[in-house]
Coordinates of C-alpha atoms in Angstrom, one line a residue:
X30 CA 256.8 71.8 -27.9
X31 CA 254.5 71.4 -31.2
X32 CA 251.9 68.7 -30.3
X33 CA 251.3 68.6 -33.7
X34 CA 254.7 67.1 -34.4
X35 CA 255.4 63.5 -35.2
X36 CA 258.1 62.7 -33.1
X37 CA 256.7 64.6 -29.8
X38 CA 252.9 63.3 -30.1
X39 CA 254.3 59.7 -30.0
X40 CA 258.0 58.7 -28.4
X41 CA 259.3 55.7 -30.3
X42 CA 261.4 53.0 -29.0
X43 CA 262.4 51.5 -26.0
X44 CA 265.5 51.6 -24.4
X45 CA 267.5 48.3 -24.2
X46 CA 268.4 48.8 -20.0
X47 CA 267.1 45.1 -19.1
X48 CA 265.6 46.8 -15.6
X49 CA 263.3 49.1 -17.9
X50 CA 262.5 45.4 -20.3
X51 CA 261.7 43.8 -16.9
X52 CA 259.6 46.2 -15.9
X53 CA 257.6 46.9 -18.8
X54 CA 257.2 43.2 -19.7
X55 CA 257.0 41.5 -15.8
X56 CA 254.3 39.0 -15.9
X57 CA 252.8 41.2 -12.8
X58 CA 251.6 43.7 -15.1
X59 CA 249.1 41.2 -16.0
X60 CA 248.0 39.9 -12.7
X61 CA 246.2 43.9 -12.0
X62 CA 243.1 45.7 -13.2
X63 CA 242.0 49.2 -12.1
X64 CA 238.2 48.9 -13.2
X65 CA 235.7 52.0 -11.8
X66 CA 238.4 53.5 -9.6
X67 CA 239.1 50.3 -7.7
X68 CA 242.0 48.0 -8.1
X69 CA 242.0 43.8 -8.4
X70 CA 244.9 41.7 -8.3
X71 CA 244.7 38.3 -9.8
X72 CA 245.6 35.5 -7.2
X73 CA 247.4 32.3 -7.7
X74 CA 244.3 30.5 -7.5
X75 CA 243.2 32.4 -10.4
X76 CA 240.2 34.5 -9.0
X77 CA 240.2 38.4 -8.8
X78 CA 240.8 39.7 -5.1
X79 CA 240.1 43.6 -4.3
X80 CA 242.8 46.0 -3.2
X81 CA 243.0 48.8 -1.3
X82 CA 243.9 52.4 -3.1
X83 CA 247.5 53.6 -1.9
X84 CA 246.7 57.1 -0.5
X85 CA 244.1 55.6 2.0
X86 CA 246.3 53.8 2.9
X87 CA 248.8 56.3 3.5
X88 CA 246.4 58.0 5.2
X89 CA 245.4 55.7 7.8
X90 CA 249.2 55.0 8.1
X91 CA 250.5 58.2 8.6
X92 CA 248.0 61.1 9.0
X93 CA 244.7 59.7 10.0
X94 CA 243.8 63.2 11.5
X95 CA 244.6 65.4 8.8
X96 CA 241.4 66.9 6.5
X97 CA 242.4 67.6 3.1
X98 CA 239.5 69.9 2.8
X99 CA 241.1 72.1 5.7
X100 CA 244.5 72.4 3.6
X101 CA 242.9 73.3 0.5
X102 CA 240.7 76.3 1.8
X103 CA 241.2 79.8 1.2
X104 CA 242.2 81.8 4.0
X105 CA 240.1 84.6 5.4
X106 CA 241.3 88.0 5.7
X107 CA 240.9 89.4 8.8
X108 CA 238.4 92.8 9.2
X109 CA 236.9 92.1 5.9
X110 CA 233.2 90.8 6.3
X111 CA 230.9 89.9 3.7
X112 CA 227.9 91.8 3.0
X113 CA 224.9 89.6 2.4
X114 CA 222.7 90.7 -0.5
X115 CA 219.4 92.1 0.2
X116 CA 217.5 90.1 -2.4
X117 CA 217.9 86.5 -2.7
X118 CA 219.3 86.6 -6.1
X119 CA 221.1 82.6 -6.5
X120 CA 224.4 83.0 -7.6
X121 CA 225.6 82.1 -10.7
X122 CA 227.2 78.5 -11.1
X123 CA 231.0 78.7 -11.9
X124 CA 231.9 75.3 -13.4
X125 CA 235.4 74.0 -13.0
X126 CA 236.3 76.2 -9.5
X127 CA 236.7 75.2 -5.9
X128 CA 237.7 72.0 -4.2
X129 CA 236.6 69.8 -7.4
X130 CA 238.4 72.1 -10.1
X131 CA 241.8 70.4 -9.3
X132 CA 240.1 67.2 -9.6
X133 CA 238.4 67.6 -12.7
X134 CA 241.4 68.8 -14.8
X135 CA 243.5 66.8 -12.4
X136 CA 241.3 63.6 -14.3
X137 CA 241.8 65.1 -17.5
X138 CA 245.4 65.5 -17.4
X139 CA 246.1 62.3 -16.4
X140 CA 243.8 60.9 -19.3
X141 CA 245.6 62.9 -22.1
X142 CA 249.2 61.7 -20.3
X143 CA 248.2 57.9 -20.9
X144 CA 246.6 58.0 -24.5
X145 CA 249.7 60.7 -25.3
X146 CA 251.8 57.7 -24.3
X147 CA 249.6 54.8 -25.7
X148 CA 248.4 56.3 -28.7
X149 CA 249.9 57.4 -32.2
X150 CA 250.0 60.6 -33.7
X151 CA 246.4 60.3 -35.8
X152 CA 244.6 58.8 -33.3
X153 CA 245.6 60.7 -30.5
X154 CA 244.6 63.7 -32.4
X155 CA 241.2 62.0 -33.7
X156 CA 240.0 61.8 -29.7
X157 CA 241.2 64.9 -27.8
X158 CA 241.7 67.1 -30.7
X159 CA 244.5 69.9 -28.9
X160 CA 245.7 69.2 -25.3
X161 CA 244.8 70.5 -21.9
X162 CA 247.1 73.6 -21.5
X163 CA 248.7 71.8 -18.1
X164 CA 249.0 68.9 -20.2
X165 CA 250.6 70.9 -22.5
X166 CA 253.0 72.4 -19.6
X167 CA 253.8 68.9 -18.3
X168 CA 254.4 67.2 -21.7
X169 CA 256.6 69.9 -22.6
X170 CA 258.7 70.0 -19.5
X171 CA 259.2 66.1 -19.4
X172 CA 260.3 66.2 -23.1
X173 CA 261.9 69.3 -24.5
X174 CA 263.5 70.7 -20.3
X175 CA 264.1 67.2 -19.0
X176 CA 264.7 65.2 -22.2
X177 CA 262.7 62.1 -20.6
X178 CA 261.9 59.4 -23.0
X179 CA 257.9 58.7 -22.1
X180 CA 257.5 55.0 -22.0
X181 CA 254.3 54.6 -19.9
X182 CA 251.6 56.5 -18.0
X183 CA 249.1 55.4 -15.6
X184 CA 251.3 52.0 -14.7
X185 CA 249.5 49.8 -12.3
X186 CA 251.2 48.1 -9.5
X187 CA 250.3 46.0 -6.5
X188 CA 251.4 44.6 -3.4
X189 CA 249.7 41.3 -2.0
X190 CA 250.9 41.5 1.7
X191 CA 249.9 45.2 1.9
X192 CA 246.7 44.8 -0.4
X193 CA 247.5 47.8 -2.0
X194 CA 246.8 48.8 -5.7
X195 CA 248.4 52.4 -7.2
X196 CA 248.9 53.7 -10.6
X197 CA 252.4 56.1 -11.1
X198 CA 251.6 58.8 -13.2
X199 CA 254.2 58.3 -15.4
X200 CA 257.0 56.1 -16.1
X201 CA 259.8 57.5 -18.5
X202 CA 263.7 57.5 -18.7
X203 CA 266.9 59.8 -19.0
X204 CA 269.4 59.8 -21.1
X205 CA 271.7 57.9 -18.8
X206 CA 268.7 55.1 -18.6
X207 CA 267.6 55.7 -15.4
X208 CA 264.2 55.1 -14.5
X209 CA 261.7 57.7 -14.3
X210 CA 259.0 57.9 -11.6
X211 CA 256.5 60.5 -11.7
X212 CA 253.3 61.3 -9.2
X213 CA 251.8 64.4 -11.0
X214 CA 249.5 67.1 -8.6
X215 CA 247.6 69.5 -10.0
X216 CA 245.8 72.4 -8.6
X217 CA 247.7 73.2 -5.7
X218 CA 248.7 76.9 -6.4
X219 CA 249.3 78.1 -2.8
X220 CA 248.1 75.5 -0.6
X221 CA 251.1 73.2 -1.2
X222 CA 253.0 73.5 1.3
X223 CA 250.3 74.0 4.2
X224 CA 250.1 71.2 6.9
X225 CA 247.8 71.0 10.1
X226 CA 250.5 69.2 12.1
X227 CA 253.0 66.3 11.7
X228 CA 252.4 63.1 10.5
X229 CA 253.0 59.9 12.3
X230 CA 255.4 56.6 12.9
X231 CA 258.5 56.5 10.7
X232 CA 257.3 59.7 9.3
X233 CA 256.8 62.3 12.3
X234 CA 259.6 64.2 11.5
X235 CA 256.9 65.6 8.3
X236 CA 254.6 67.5 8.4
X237 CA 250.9 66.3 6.4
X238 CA 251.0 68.5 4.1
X239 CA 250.0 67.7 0.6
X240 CA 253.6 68.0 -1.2
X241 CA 255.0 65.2 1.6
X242 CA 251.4 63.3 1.2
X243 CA 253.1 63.3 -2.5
X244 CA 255.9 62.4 -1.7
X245 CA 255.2 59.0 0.0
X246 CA 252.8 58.2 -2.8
X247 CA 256.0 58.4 -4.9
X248 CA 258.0 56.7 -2.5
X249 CA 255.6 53.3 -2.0
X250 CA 255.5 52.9 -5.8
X251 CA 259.2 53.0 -5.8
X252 CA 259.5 50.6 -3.2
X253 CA 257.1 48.1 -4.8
X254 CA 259.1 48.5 -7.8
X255 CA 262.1 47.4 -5.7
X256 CA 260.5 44.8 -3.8
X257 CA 258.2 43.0 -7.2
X258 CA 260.0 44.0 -10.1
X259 CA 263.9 43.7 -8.7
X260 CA 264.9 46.9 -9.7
X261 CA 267.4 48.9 -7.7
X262 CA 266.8 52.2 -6.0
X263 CA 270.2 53.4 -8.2
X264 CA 268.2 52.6 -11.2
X265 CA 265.5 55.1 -10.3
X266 CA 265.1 58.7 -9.9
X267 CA 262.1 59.6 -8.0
X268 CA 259.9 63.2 -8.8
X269 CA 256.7 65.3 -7.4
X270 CA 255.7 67.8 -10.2
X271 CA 253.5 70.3 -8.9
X272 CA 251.7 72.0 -12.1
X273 CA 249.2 75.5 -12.0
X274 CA 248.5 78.1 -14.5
X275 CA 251.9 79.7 -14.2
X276 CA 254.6 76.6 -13.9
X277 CA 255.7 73.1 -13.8
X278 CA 258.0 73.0 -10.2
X279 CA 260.1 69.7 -9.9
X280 CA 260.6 68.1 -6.6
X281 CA 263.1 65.1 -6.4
X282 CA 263.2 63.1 -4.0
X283 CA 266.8 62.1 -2.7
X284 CA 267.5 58.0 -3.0
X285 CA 269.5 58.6 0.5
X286 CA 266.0 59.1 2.7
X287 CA 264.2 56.6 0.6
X288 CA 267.4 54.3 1.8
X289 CA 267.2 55.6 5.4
X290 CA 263.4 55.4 5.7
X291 CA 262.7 52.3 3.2
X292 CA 262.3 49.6 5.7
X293 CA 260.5 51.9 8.4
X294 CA 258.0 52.9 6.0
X295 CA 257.6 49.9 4.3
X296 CA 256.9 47.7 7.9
X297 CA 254.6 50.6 8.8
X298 CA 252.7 50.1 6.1
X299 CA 252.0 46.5 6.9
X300 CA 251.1 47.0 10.3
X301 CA 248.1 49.0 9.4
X302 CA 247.2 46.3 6.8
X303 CA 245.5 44.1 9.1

């Protein structure tokens, strides 16, 4: 991919699939505001009412015990102590590394995914200059290996009886005019996959770790989608992209268990509302 090309620095057009028009126009889209980090939805007596951010409310859902701090750690090798040093010499400051490095270029990912979408060519260019090199790695997987048509990044939705708020990472389509859901992770080389037990409710056949906390981030959107926007689950297809140094590795997510597990999850979720 040349981000220096017309056609890839700015997708043009829409498709004319009326559940991709309904989405992208649906008076909802209106009604939400992610100001700061927190979410507001606009009632029907026209004052702003705070929302509650998806994942915490996963969390507390589903795996109230688990410490994401525990899962991202390096593990120790065993029989290998370190030697303290005999001076007190401070150690240099690495920026960008450890528990906040994923974050950081996590942030600036997703802020070069929604202005690559929003933006055109010149202006895009004008504020970041040259793209994050995962940026680089996602934008040219979703384009030039998948052949997705980006259409929107950072898409805000809501749910009033839940009073949840959530942005999908990005919203595109296929060539058959499917719907494209996206939740992007970053900075999970080798910790991916590592859980400290199962989670809970509908979803204790799971373990917690942070590729099925992905998953069910991907999975509420999808369902809000459904249950707001009156789009079909056959009209979507449903991804976790897990991005490092080395790769972009897709992870779908089969419309059968979303099926199976929709209701379950979704009543869940609204139990631990209150």
């Amino acid at each position: 991919m040349d981000v220096h090309d017309d056609e890839v620095i700015k997708a043009q057009g829409h498709p004319k699939n009326q559940h991709i028009i309904k989405l992208l126009k649906h008076e909802r889209n209106g009604r939400i505001i992610n100001t700061k980090g927190a979410y507001f939805y606009l009632n029907a007596q026209g004052k702003y009412v705070i929302l509650s951010g998806l994942l915490p409310r996963l969390r507390k859902t589903f795996f109230p015990e688990t410490n994401i701090f525990n899962l991202l750690k390096k593990p120790k090798v065993a029989g290998i102590k370190k030697r303290r040093r005999a001076t007190a010499i401070p150690k240099p400051v690495k920026v960008g590394k450890g528990w906040h490095y994923g974050k950081i270029r996590g942030t600036v990912v997703h802020q070069e995914m929604e202005d690559f979408v929003l933006l055109d060519r010149k202006n895009f260019l004008k504020k970041h200059g040259s793209l994050h090199h995962l940026t680089h790695k996602i934008l040219t997987f979703i384009i030039d290996t998948m052949k997705w048509q980006p259409l929107r990044s950072e898409f805000n939705i809501f749910d009033e009886v839940l009073g949840i708020g959530t942005s999908i990472d990005f919203i595109g389509t296929n060539e058959k005019g499917e719907l494209i859901l996206v939740e992007l992770k970053c900075g999970f080389t080798g910790y991916f996959d590592r859980s400290q037990g199962p989670m809970l409710r509908s979803m204790h056949k799971l373990s917690d770790s942070p590729h099925h906390q992905a998953n069910l981030q991907i999975i509420a959107a999808a369902l809000l989608i459904m249950r707001h926007h009156a789009i079909p689950l056959d009209a979507m297809r449903l991804y976790v992209l897990r991005v490092d140094e080395h790769q972009v590795e897709p992870f779908e997510i089969n419309n059968d268990y979303v099926k199976k597990k929709g209701v379950k999850f979704y009543r869940d979720l609204v139990a631990t509302s209150r």
